[in-house]
């Protein structure tokens, strides 16, 4: 869902803020022409680097630091996987005219605040709630346990 909302193409420059394991960075690198990932925790950045290598992905620019400092100003799409400094990153996205911005949030209160922040910067387009349920056996039949929902907030400076 997240990658679909980013609508990455071969000429796009994609930025991931908070690369963590690098899963989104890896998938984005398969679609976008240029990829930059920033992560403030060195161990997580190492994990991103290992996952890029394990998937034979080269040419991704990895930055260690706190966004939005040091982010390139020529991005077409940006993904926020967490809520740290998201308001400053959204300011950056609005100021630099990033076309597509997607943020995934798992906490309801942060989701509401983030939607308002997107709106305040004229970035808001939509919010989608995703929830997955996993089946398990119960009394000879199948029942489902719900997993935590994720809110996918979508917008851009277009």
Short mmCIF file of C-alpha atoms in Angstrom, two decimals:
data_model
loop_
_atom_site.label_atom_id
_atom_site.label_comp_id
_atom_site.label_asym_id
_atom_site.label_seq_id
_atom_site.Cartn_x
_atom_site.Cartn_y
_atom_site.Cartn_z
CA UNK A 1 0.00 0.00 0.00
CA UNK A 2 2.74 2.45 0.99
CA UNK A 3 4.78 1.92 -2.18
CA UNK A 4 1.65 2.09 -4.30
CA UNK A 5 0.73 5.45 -2.80
CA UNK A 6 4.26 6.74 -3.47
CA UNK A 7 3.83 5.94 -7.19
CA UNK A 8 7.57 5.64 -7.76
CA UNK A 9 8.97 5.65 -11.27
CA UNK A 10 12.41 5.25 -12.86
CA UNK A 11 13.14 8.99 -12.92
CA UNK A 12 12.05 9.66 -9.32
CA UNK A 13 14.28 10.58 -6.41
CA UNK A 14 12.89 8.88 -3.29
CA UNK A 15 13.79 9.70 0.32
CA UNK A 16 13.08 7.43 3.27
CA UNK A 17 13.18 9.12 6.67
CA UNK A 18 14.00 6.55 9.35
CA UNK A 19 15.18 3.56 7.31
CA UNK A 20 15.21 1.16 10.30
CA UNK A 21 15.62 -2.27 8.65
CA UNK A 22 15.77 -0.91 5.12
CA UNK A 23 12.75 -2.88 3.88
CA UNK A 24 11.09 0.14 2.26
CA UNK A 25 14.44 1.40 0.98
CA UNK A 26 15.08 -1.95 -0.76
CA UNK A 27 11.68 -2.01 -2.44
CA UNK A 28 11.86 1.66 -3.40
CA UNK A 29 15.30 1.12 -4.96
CA UNK A 30 13.71 -1.42 -7.31
CA UNK A 31 11.33 1.27 -8.60
CA UNK A 32 12.93 4.70 -8.24
CA UNK A 33 15.90 6.02 -10.19
CA UNK A 34 17.59 7.49 -7.12
CA UNK A 35 17.16 6.64 -3.44
CA UNK A 36 18.33 8.40 -0.28
CA UNK A 37 17.72 6.93 3.17
CA UNK A 38 18.38 8.67 6.46
CA UNK A 39 18.55 6.99 9.86
CA UNK A 40 19.65 8.48 13.19
CA UNK A 41 20.66 5.18 14.82
CA UNK A 42 23.96 3.73 13.50
CA UNK A 43 22.95 0.08 14.17
CA UNK A 44 19.77 0.52 12.14
CA UNK A 45 21.73 2.13 9.33
CA UNK A 46 24.05 -0.90 9.35
CA UNK A 47 20.99 -3.16 9.10
CA UNK A 48 19.73 -1.13 6.14
CA UNK A 49 23.14 -1.47 4.48
CA UNK A 50 23.17 -5.26 5.06
CA UNK A 51 19.67 -5.64 3.63
CA UNK A 52 20.58 -3.61 0.56
CA UNK A 53 23.62 -5.86 0.00
CA UNK A 54 21.59 -9.04 0.59
CA UNK A 55 19.19 -7.88 -2.13
CA UNK A 56 21.97 -6.85 -4.55
CA UNK A 57 20.88 -3.20 -4.42
CA UNK A 58 23.60 -0.65 -5.13
CA UNK A 59 23.72 3.11 -5.41
CA UNK A 60 21.49 4.02 -2.46
CA UNK A 61 22.74 7.07 -0.58
CA UNK A 62 22.70 6.33 3.17
CA UNK A 63 22.82 9.23 5.61
CA UNK A 64 23.33 9.00 9.35
CA UNK A 65 21.54 11.84 11.07
CA UNK A 66 18.37 13.49 12.22
CA UNK A 67 15.93 14.52 9.50
CA UNK A 68 15.34 16.94 7.98
CA UNK A 69 18.96 18.12 8.32
CA UNK A 70 21.02 17.02 5.35
CA UNK A 71 18.11 15.85 3.21
CA UNK A 72 18.47 16.57 -0.51
CA UNK A 73 16.07 19.21 -1.79
CA UNK A 74 15.33 17.57 -5.14
CA UNK A 75 13.15 14.66 -4.01
CA UNK A 76 9.98 13.63 -5.82
CA UNK A 77 8.68 11.30 -3.08
CA UNK A 78 9.27 10.94 0.64
CA UNK A 79 8.28 8.28 3.17
CA UNK A 80 8.14 8.70 6.95
CA UNK A 81 8.05 5.37 8.75
CA UNK A 82 7.87 6.91 12.20
CA UNK A 83 6.71 9.99 14.00
CA UNK A 84 9.99 11.48 15.25
CA UNK A 85 10.41 15.06 13.94
CA UNK A 86 7.58 14.50 11.47
CA UNK A 87 6.39 18.12 11.63
CA UNK A 88 9.85 19.41 10.66
CA UNK A 89 10.06 16.83 7.88
CA UNK A 90 6.62 17.88 6.61
CA UNK A 91 7.80 21.52 6.68
CA UNK A 92 10.76 20.44 4.56
CA UNK A 93 8.46 18.56 2.15
CA UNK A 94 6.17 21.58 1.76
CA UNK A 95 9.05 24.06 1.38
CA UNK A 96 10.89 21.98 -1.22
CA UNK A 97 7.74 20.97 -3.12
CA UNK A 98 7.91 17.20 -2.75
CA UNK A 99 5.15 15.75 -4.94
CA UNK A 100 4.31 12.65 -2.92
CA UNK A 101 4.58 12.23 0.85
CA UNK A 102 3.47 9.12 2.73
CA UNK A 103 3.62 8.53 6.47
CA UNK A 104 2.75 5.30 8.27
CA UNK A 105 1.52 5.62 11.85
CA UNK A 106 0.33 2.96 14.29
CA UNK A 107 -0.85 5.14 17.20
CA UNK A 108 -4.27 6.78 16.87
CA UNK A 109 -3.35 10.02 18.63
CA UNK A 110 -0.27 10.50 16.45
CA UNK A 111 -2.35 9.69 13.35
CA UNK A 112 -4.81 12.47 14.20
CA UNK A 113 -2.01 14.95 14.89
CA UNK A 114 -0.21 13.93 11.69
CA UNK A 115 -3.34 14.36 9.55
CA UNK A 116 -3.71 17.87 11.00
CA UNK A 117 -0.03 18.56 10.30
CA UNK A 118 -0.45 17.43 6.67
CA UNK A 119 -3.54 19.66 6.35
CA UNK A 120 -1.83 22.66 7.97
CA UNK A 121 0.87 22.46 5.29
CA UNK A 122 -1.57 21.87 2.41
CA UNK A 123 -0.10 18.41 1.91
CA UNK A 124 -3.09 16.25 2.86
CA UNK A 125 -4.78 14.03 0.29
CA UNK A 126 -6.13 11.00 2.18
CA UNK A 127 -5.69 8.65 5.10
CA UNK A 128 -6.16 4.89 4.81
CA UNK A 129 -6.48 2.52 7.75
CA UNK A 130 -5.01 -0.93 7.18
CA UNK A 131 -5.59 -3.82 9.50
CA UNK A 132 -4.60 -7.44 9.10
CA UNK A 133 -6.12 -10.35 10.95
CA UNK A 134 -4.35 -13.68 11.37
CA UNK A 135 -6.28 -16.94 11.44
CA UNK A 136 -5.93 -19.49 14.21
CA UNK A 137 -7.72 -22.70 15.15
CA UNK A 138 -10.54 -22.37 17.66
CA UNK A 139 -12.71 -25.35 18.58
CA UNK A 140 -12.08 -27.13 15.27
CA UNK A 141 -12.74 -24.04 13.16
CA UNK A 142 -10.89 -20.89 12.17
CA UNK A 143 -11.14 -17.63 14.06
CA UNK A 144 -9.11 -14.44 13.62
CA UNK A 145 -6.88 -12.30 15.83
CA UNK A 146 -6.63 -8.69 14.73
CA UNK A 147 -3.23 -7.08 14.46
CA UNK A 148 -2.59 -3.44 15.27
CA UNK A 149 -3.96 -1.14 12.54
CA UNK A 150 -1.67 1.16 10.59
CA UNK A 151 -2.77 4.54 9.29
CA UNK A 152 -1.27 5.46 5.92
CA UNK A 153 -1.37 9.23 5.50
CA UNK A 154 -0.92 10.37 1.92
CA UNK A 155 -0.36 13.74 0.33
CA UNK A 156 2.11 15.98 -1.38
CA UNK A 157 2.93 19.52 -2.38
CA UNK A 158 1.09 19.39 -5.70
#
